[in-house]
Tab-separated table of C-alpha atoms and ligand atoms in Angstrom:
chain	number	residue	atom	x	y	z
C	1	MET	CA	0.000	0.000	0.000
C	2	ILE	CA	1.461	3.303	-1.067
C	3	ILE	CA	-1.384	5.783	-1.401
C	4	ASP	CA	-2.555	7.591	1.686
C	5	SER	CA	-6.253	7.136	1.054
C	6	PHE	CA	-7.270	8.997	4.147
C	7	PRO	CA	-9.093	12.241	3.263
C	8	ALA	CA	-7.907	15.204	5.305
C	9	ASP	CA	-11.385	16.505	6.149
C	10	SER	CA	-12.492	13.312	7.885
C	11	ARG	CA	-9.415	13.420	10.099
C	12	ALA	CA	-10.896	15.916	12.524
C	13	ASP	CA	-13.905	13.716	13.225
C	14	THR	CA	-12.254	10.352	13.547
C	15	PRO	CA	-8.570	10.713	14.283
C	16	ARG	CA	-6.860	7.511	13.275
C	17	LEU	CA	-3.549	6.425	11.908
C	18	PRO	CA	-2.977	6.488	8.172
C	19	ASP	CA	-2.464	3.143	6.497
C	20	THR	CA	0.868	4.008	4.897
C	21	PHE	CA	4.023	5.867	5.818
C	22	CYS	CA	3.330	8.654	3.320
C	23	GLU	CA	2.516	12.070	4.685
C	24	VAL	CA	2.823	10.964	8.302
C	25	GLN	CA	3.269	13.985	10.532
C	26	ASP	CA	1.029	13.260	13.444
C	27	VAL	CA	2.529	10.076	14.849
C	28	ASP	CA	5.597	9.888	17.096
C	29	LEU	CA	6.366	6.575	18.767
C	30	HIS	CA	9.656	7.445	20.500
C	31	MET	CA	9.964	10.237	23.089
C	32	HIS	CA	11.397	10.775	26.584
C	33	SER	CA	10.203	12.530	29.754
C	34	THR	CA	11.617	13.243	33.224
C	35	ALA	CA	10.869	9.605	34.081
C	36	SER	CA	14.200	8.962	32.326
C	37	ASP	CA	16.583	11.391	30.626
C	38	GLY	CA	14.029	13.771	29.097
C	39	VAL	CA	13.503	17.322	30.335
C	40	LEU	CA	9.696	17.674	30.250
C	41	PRO	CA	7.461	15.962	32.824
C	42	PRO	CA	5.169	13.394	31.124
C	43	GLY	CA	2.095	15.638	31.272
C	44	GLU	CA	3.948	18.590	29.733
C	45	LEU	CA	5.300	16.360	26.984
C	46	VAL	CA	1.772	15.233	26.124
C	47	ALA	CA	0.593	18.867	26.119
C	48	LEU	CA	3.399	19.780	23.725
C	49	CYS	CA	2.478	16.851	21.467
C	50	HIS	CA	-1.102	18.086	21.494
C	51	ARG	CA	-0.061	21.645	20.593
C	52	ARG	CA	2.006	20.260	17.735
C	53	GLY	CA	-1.002	18.398	16.365
C	54	LEU	CA	0.015	14.810	17.084
C	55	THR	CA	-2.816	12.303	17.183
C	56	HIS	CA	-0.787	9.257	18.307
C	57	MET	CA	2.241	9.044	20.562
C	58	ALA	CA	4.292	6.625	22.628
C	59	LEU	CA	6.237	7.634	25.744
C	60	THR	CA	9.405	5.509	25.625
C	61	ASP	CA	11.420	6.316	28.741
C	62	HIS	CA	14.560	4.256	29.253
C	63	ASP	CA	13.902	1.021	31.164
C	64	THR	CA	10.852	2.319	33.017
C	65	LEU	CA	7.100	2.780	32.755
C	66	ALA	CA	7.098	5.306	35.607
C	67	GLY	CA	5.881	8.199	33.442
C	68	VAL	CA	3.114	6.339	31.655
C	69	GLU	CA	0.296	6.886	34.139
C	70	GLU	CA	0.702	10.670	34.209
C	71	ALA	CA	1.057	10.708	30.413
C	72	ALA	CA	-2.056	8.571	29.975
C	73	GLN	CA	-4.134	10.970	32.077
C	74	ALA	CA	-2.894	13.970	30.113
C	75	ALA	CA	-3.446	12.137	26.817
C	76	ALA	CA	-7.017	11.263	27.744
C	77	GLN	CA	-7.682	14.942	28.504
C	78	ALA	CA	-6.042	16.169	25.315
C	79	GLY	CA	-7.653	13.512	23.129
C	80	ILE	CA	-4.331	12.006	22.020
C	81	ARG	CA	-3.913	8.255	21.658
C	82	LEU	CA	-1.039	7.162	23.895
C	83	ILE	CA	0.619	3.776	23.528
C	84	PRO	CA	2.266	2.718	26.819
C	85	ALA	CA	5.907	1.946	26.087
C	86	THR	CA	9.495	1.801	27.305
C	87	GLU	CA	12.924	1.733	25.625
C	88	LEU	CA	14.888	-1.229	26.977
C	89	SER	CA	18.683	-1.334	27.133
C	90	CYS	CA	20.309	-4.637	26.202
C	91	GLN	CA	23.453	-6.077	24.654
C	92	TRP	CA	24.140	-7.955	21.444
C	93	ARG	CA	27.664	-9.015	20.440
C	94	GLY	CA	29.249	-6.395	22.670
C	95	ALA	CA	27.059	-3.542	21.412
C	96	ASN	CA	24.595	-1.592	23.568
C	97	ILE	CA	21.290	-1.988	21.691
C	98	HIS	CA	17.912	-0.353	22.443
C	99	VAL	CA	14.567	-2.096	21.950
C	100	VAL	CA	11.311	-0.158	22.213
C	101	ALA	CA	8.488	-2.134	23.809
C	102	LEU	CA	5.101	-0.959	22.540
C	103	LEU	CA	2.621	-2.233	25.117
C	104	PRO	CA	-0.931	-1.626	23.885
C	105	ARG	CA	-2.467	-4.468	25.883
C	106	GLY	CA	-1.559	-3.077	29.273
C	107	GLY	CA	-0.173	-6.468	30.355
C	108	ILE	CA	3.175	-6.713	32.075
C	109	GLY	CA	4.124	-10.430	32.534
C	110	LYS	CA	7.862	-11.097	32.722
C	111	LEU	CA	8.488	-7.476	31.776
C	112	GLY	CA	7.615	-6.551	35.378
C	113	GLU	CA	10.558	-8.516	36.765
C	114	GLY	CA	12.600	-7.295	33.816
C	115	LEU	CA	12.088	-3.642	34.684
C	116	ILE	CA	13.092	-4.293	38.304
C	117	ARG	CA	16.241	-5.931	36.977
C	118	GLN	CA	16.919	-2.959	34.682
C	119	ALA	CA	16.636	-0.534	37.603
C	120	GLN	CA	19.095	-2.649	39.623
C	121	ALA	CA	21.433	-2.825	36.637
C	122	ARG	CA	21.369	0.980	36.410
C	123	VAL	CA	22.310	1.299	40.094
C	124	ILE	CA	25.291	-1.044	39.783
C	125	ARG	CA	26.305	0.406	36.435
C	126	ALA	CA	26.224	3.956	37.805
C	127	GLU	CA	28.639	2.889	40.570
C	128	VAL	CA	31.019	1.366	38.015
C	129	ILE	CA	30.813	4.425	35.753
C	130	ALA	CA	31.380	6.693	38.767
C	131	SER	CA	34.476	4.843	39.947
C	132	ARG	CA	35.932	4.914	36.433
C	133	LEU	CA	35.269	8.643	36.056
C	134	GLU	CA	36.776	9.298	39.489
C	135	LYS	CA	40.021	7.727	38.278
C	136	LEU	CA	39.837	10.114	35.314
C	137	GLY	CA	39.497	13.191	37.515
C	138	LEU	CA	35.813	13.606	38.413
C	139	ASP	CA	35.665	13.586	42.241
C	140	ASN	CA	32.450	12.378	43.868
C	141	ALA	CA	31.152	11.390	40.456
C	142	LEU	CA	28.067	9.557	41.724
C	143	ALA	CA	26.912	12.445	43.914
C	144	ARG	CA	27.538	14.926	41.103
C	145	ALA	CA	25.497	12.850	38.641
C	146	ARG	CA	22.689	12.629	41.194
C	147	VAL	CA	22.629	16.417	41.521
C	148	GLN	CA	22.421	16.731	37.739
C	149	ALA	CA	19.564	14.209	37.550
C	150	GLY	CA	17.599	16.435	39.892
C	151	SER	CA	15.445	13.567	41.151
C	152	GLU	CA	15.686	10.041	42.514
C	153	ARG	CA	15.153	8.374	39.135
C	154	PRO	CA	17.740	5.812	37.978
C	155	LEU	CA	20.896	7.470	36.646
C	156	GLY	CA	21.963	7.380	33.026
C	157	ARG	CA	25.022	8.410	31.099
C	158	PRO	CA	23.539	11.843	30.299
C	159	ASP	CA	23.664	12.628	34.050
C	160	PHE	CA	27.380	11.836	34.102
C	161	ALA	CA	27.819	13.879	30.918
C	162	ALA	CA	26.180	16.848	32.642
C	163	ALA	CA	28.410	16.338	35.701
C	164	LEU	CA	31.544	16.314	33.514
C	165	VAL	CA	30.456	19.598	31.891
C	166	GLU	CA	29.576	21.159	35.253
C	167	ALA	CA	32.987	20.199	36.647
C	168	GLY	CA	34.674	21.823	33.656
C	169	LEU	CA	36.308	18.629	32.388
C	170	VAL	CA	34.647	18.982	28.977
C	171	LYS	CA	33.000	21.898	27.193
C	172	ASP	CA	29.678	20.232	26.382
C	173	ARG	CA	27.753	16.974	26.617
C	174	ALA	CA	28.697	15.877	23.124
C	175	SER	CA	32.364	16.095	24.122
C	176	ALA	CA	31.596	14.183	27.321
C	177	PHE	CA	30.254	11.300	25.248
C	178	LYS	CA	33.088	11.560	22.754
C	179	LYS	CA	35.782	11.467	25.415
C	180	PHE	CA	34.314	9.561	28.368
C	181	LEU	CA	30.916	7.936	27.862
C	182	GLY	CA	30.372	6.969	24.227
C	183	SER	CA	30.860	3.601	22.598
C	184	GLY	CA	34.197	2.049	23.598
C	185	LYS	CA	35.027	4.748	26.183
C	186	PRO	CA	35.553	4.065	29.925
C	187	GLY	CA	32.013	5.123	30.876
C	188	ASP	CA	30.402	2.857	28.267
C	189	VAL	CA	29.496	0.069	30.698
C	190	LYS	CA	27.286	-2.608	29.121
C	191	ALA	CA	27.980	-5.732	31.120
C	192	HIS	CA	24.955	-5.306	33.354
C	193	TRP	CA	22.378	-5.255	30.594
C	194	PRO	CA	20.416	-8.379	29.608
C	195	PHE	CA	20.833	-9.956	26.197
C	196	LEU	CA	18.719	-8.940	23.209
C	197	SER	CA	16.849	-12.252	23.354
C	198	GLU	CA	15.835	-11.646	26.974
C	199	VAL	CA	14.272	-8.224	26.495
C	200	VAL	CA	12.375	-9.397	23.408
C	201	GLU	CA	11.038	-12.308	25.457
C	202	TRP	CA	9.850	-9.942	28.214
C	203	ILE	CA	8.037	-7.817	25.647
C	204	GLY	CA	6.329	-10.841	24.102
C	205	ASP	CA	5.242	-12.002	27.550
C	206	ALA	CA	3.622	-8.592	28.129
C	207	GLY	CA	1.657	-8.915	24.882
C	208	GLY	CA	3.703	-6.107	23.358
C	209	VAL	CA	5.481	-5.477	20.090
C	210	ALA	CA	9.305	-5.399	20.147
C	211	VAL	CA	10.718	-2.594	17.988
C	212	LEU	CA	14.445	-2.358	17.311
C	213	ALA	CA	15.245	1.297	18.071
C	214	HIS	CA	17.258	3.523	15.691
C	215	PRO	CA	19.080	0.782	13.708
C	216	LEU	CA	21.300	3.379	12.002
C	217	ARG	CA	22.720	4.724	15.259
C	218	TYR	CA	24.876	1.833	16.437
C	219	GLY	CA	27.833	2.539	14.157
C	220	LEU	CA	27.363	-0.824	12.448
C	221	THR	CA	28.269	-1.642	8.858
C	222	ARG	CA	25.346	-2.543	6.577
C	223	ARG	CA	26.323	-6.189	6.815
C	224	LYS	CA	26.477	-6.182	10.600
C	225	ARG	CA	23.206	-4.256	10.778
C	226	GLY	CA	21.727	-7.086	8.706
C	227	LEU	CA	23.067	-9.600	11.222
C	228	LEU	CA	21.516	-7.611	14.059
C	229	LEU	CA	18.153	-7.550	12.248
C	230	ASP	CA	18.446	-11.311	11.620
C	231	ALA	CA	19.208	-11.942	15.297
C	232	PHE	CA	16.315	-9.701	16.301
C	233	VAL	CA	13.868	-11.583	14.043
C	234	ASP	CA	15.244	-14.924	15.276
C	235	VAL	CA	14.397	-14.103	18.889
C	236	GLY	CA	10.899	-12.812	18.062
C	237	GLY	CA	11.390	-9.127	17.245
C	238	GLU	CA	8.693	-7.877	14.893
C	239	ALA	CA	9.448	-4.242	14.026
C	240	ALA	CA	12.243	-1.710	13.668
C	241	GLU	CA	12.355	2.075	13.520
C	242	LEU	CA	12.526	3.035	9.867
C	243	ILE	CA	12.781	6.691	10.902
C	244	SER	CA	14.513	7.992	14.021
C	245	GLY	CA	14.720	11.773	14.094
C	246	PHE	CA	16.590	13.185	11.124
C	247	GLN	CA	18.428	10.712	8.965
C	248	ASN	CA	20.016	10.503	5.529
C	249	ALA	CA	17.469	9.654	2.803
C	250	ASP	CA	19.757	7.163	1.041
C	251	LEU	CA	20.444	5.325	4.274
C	252	THR	CA	16.711	5.304	5.028
C	253	ARG	CA	15.881	3.715	1.670
C	254	ASP	CA	18.586	1.133	2.241
C	255	LEU	CA	17.254	0.402	5.720
C	256	ALA	CA	13.738	0.046	4.251
C	257	ARG	CA	15.074	-2.692	1.959
C	258	GLN	CA	16.604	-4.459	4.945
C	259	LEU	CA	13.250	-4.354	6.765
C	260	GLU	CA	11.229	-5.413	3.705
C	261	GLY	CA	13.449	-8.444	3.178
C	262	ARG	CA	12.793	-9.632	6.707
C	263	GLY	CA	9.082	-8.856	6.916
C	264	LEU	CA	9.594	-6.422	9.777
C	265	TYR	CA	6.999	-3.770	10.546
C	266	GLY	CA	8.303	-0.191	10.510
C	267	SER	CA	7.997	2.342	13.318
C	268	LEU	CA	8.983	5.984	13.519
C	269	GLY	CA	9.806	8.552	16.170
C	270	SER	CA	11.757	11.695	16.947
C	271	ASP	CA	13.657	10.364	20.014
C	272	PHE	CA	12.795	13.757	21.507
C	273	HIS	CA	14.499	14.531	24.859
C	274	PHE	CA	14.366	18.308	25.365
C	275	PRO	CA	12.898	21.454	23.810
C	276	GLY	CA	15.125	24.063	22.222
C	277	GLY	CA	17.164	21.663	20.105
C	278	PRO	CA	16.579	20.577	16.507
C	279	LEU	CA	14.172	17.849	17.559
C	280	ALA	CA	10.559	18.222	18.620
C	281	PRO	CA	7.640	15.814	18.985
C	282	GLY	CA	6.664	14.714	15.497
C	283	ALA	CA	9.794	16.257	13.946
C	284	MET	CA	11.669	13.716	11.902
C	285	SER	CA	12.723	12.917	8.349
C	286	PRO	CA	9.821	12.049	6.040
C	287	PRO	CA	9.232	8.337	5.598
C	288	PRO	CA	10.040	7.052	2.112
C	289	ARG	CA	7.702	5.202	-0.214
C	290	THR	CA	8.209	1.628	0.807
C	291	ASP	CA	6.478	-1.724	1.150
C	292	VAL	CA	7.359	-1.828	4.846
C	293	THR	CA	4.098	-2.088	6.808
C	294	PRO	CA	3.608	0.622	9.472
C	295	VAL	CA	3.786	-0.873	12.956
C	296	TRP	CA	0.370	0.588	13.816
C	297	LEU	CA	-1.123	-1.991	11.448
C	298	HIS	CA	0.252	-4.774	13.681
C	299	PRO	CA	-2.737	-6.739	15.045
C	300	ALA	CA	-1.750	-5.908	18.635
C	301	LEU	CA	-2.017	-2.176	17.881
C	302	THR	CA	-5.343	-2.092	16.061
C	303	GLY	CA	-7.074	-0.682	19.131
C	304	PHE	CA	-4.947	2.425	18.651
C	305	SER	CA	-5.849	2.965	15.019
C	306	ALA	CA	-9.320	4.383	15.564
C	307	ARG	CA	-11.201	6.083	18.343
I	1	AMP	P1	22.080	5.280	29.066
I	1	AMP	O1	20.611	4.973	28.886
I	1	AMP	O2	22.423	5.597	30.455
I	1	AMP	O3	22.960	4.230	28.441
I	1	AMP	O4	22.337	6.622	28.254
I	1	AMP	C1	22.082	6.656	26.873
I	1	AMP	C2	21.486	7.999	26.508
I	1	AMP	O5	22.522	8.953	26.393
I	1	AMP	C3	20.800	7.994	25.144
I	1	AMP	O6	19.481	7.598	25.242
I	1	AMP	C4	20.888	9.445	24.756
I	1	AMP	O7	19.834	10.169	25.346
I	1	AMP	C5	22.186	9.896	25.392
I	1	AMP	N1	23.311	9.911	24.433
I	1	AMP	C6	23.888	8.857	23.848
I	1	AMP	N2	24.907	9.232	23.050
I	1	AMP	C7	24.968	10.582	23.143
I	1	AMP	C8	25.812	11.591	22.566
I	1	AMP	N3	26.807	11.262	21.742
I	1	AMP	N4	25.576	12.873	22.902
I	1	AMP	C9	24.582	13.198	23.752
I	1	AMP	N5	23.755	12.297	24.325
I	1	AMP	C10	23.941	11.010	24.028
I	2	MN	MN1	18.075	9.010	26.137
I	3	MN	MN1	17.971	4.884	22.227
I	4	MN	MN1	15.327	7.064	23.024
């Protein structure tokens, strides 16, 4: 299906998802709030999505569903369809991979234990990251990261990045990742994350759809990205993000071919974290014409396709 057969004037009466990727501007299935490393509280994020004209959204905080209840209340008020979700950290062949769990059924199953495990992993990991950064000159790294987080939520690398900037060890967060926290650097601690197969199993047990997040952002060659997609399909993954924020059109078309060949559904999202930058809810590269089926046509998500 290529043609967006959905007439614009009926949209106001019965908001629903289009049946193709073409002309999609009102769906964003990847965003963060203060429940993880985003800047807006869940309710404010939903309000912003509403102001920007989104009809469907997913809140995908890292390894937690803590923001979903507040977001769901705000979404009900604003008349936006919210898909409960989380972005799970895991490892595959030494790489830190993210899998978005879209959870339309409201079940939790093994994912409940999984999220407890993720929170524990974050605690231990933060201690390891802190001790490594202390050796590299950041005194009291854990306490500094906690101050930057500004709440009791589990710590992430962005909190350490902010602490490194605050302490004057780097000029900005991008440099903090480049020098200390990014892939292959001392603060890139992955050992505590579950394997790809485990998080996909948790998602299946919760009646959700497992979506491989931002496949173009792992620094993988095309061939290795293909192996990752194969592994993901093998363990029960059903979808991947065809669009994540702004990405190169040629790479997107190539990724679409990789998804088509494996029968994966396609998702899309901004990966929005904070206002004031280039990204905003619903802001992302336009989806290409492709035979990849939008993830909202997955049988588990049909309840979200019409009011
Ligand atoms: P964590 O979940 O603790 O592993 O932290 C990963 C998060 O750090 C990602 O979700 C991004 O929000 C952020 N991040 C990753 N790489 C960078 C980068 N190069 N510059 C700024 N933020 C980044
Ligand atoms: Mn993040
Ligand atoms: Mn991610
Ligand atoms: Mn994300």
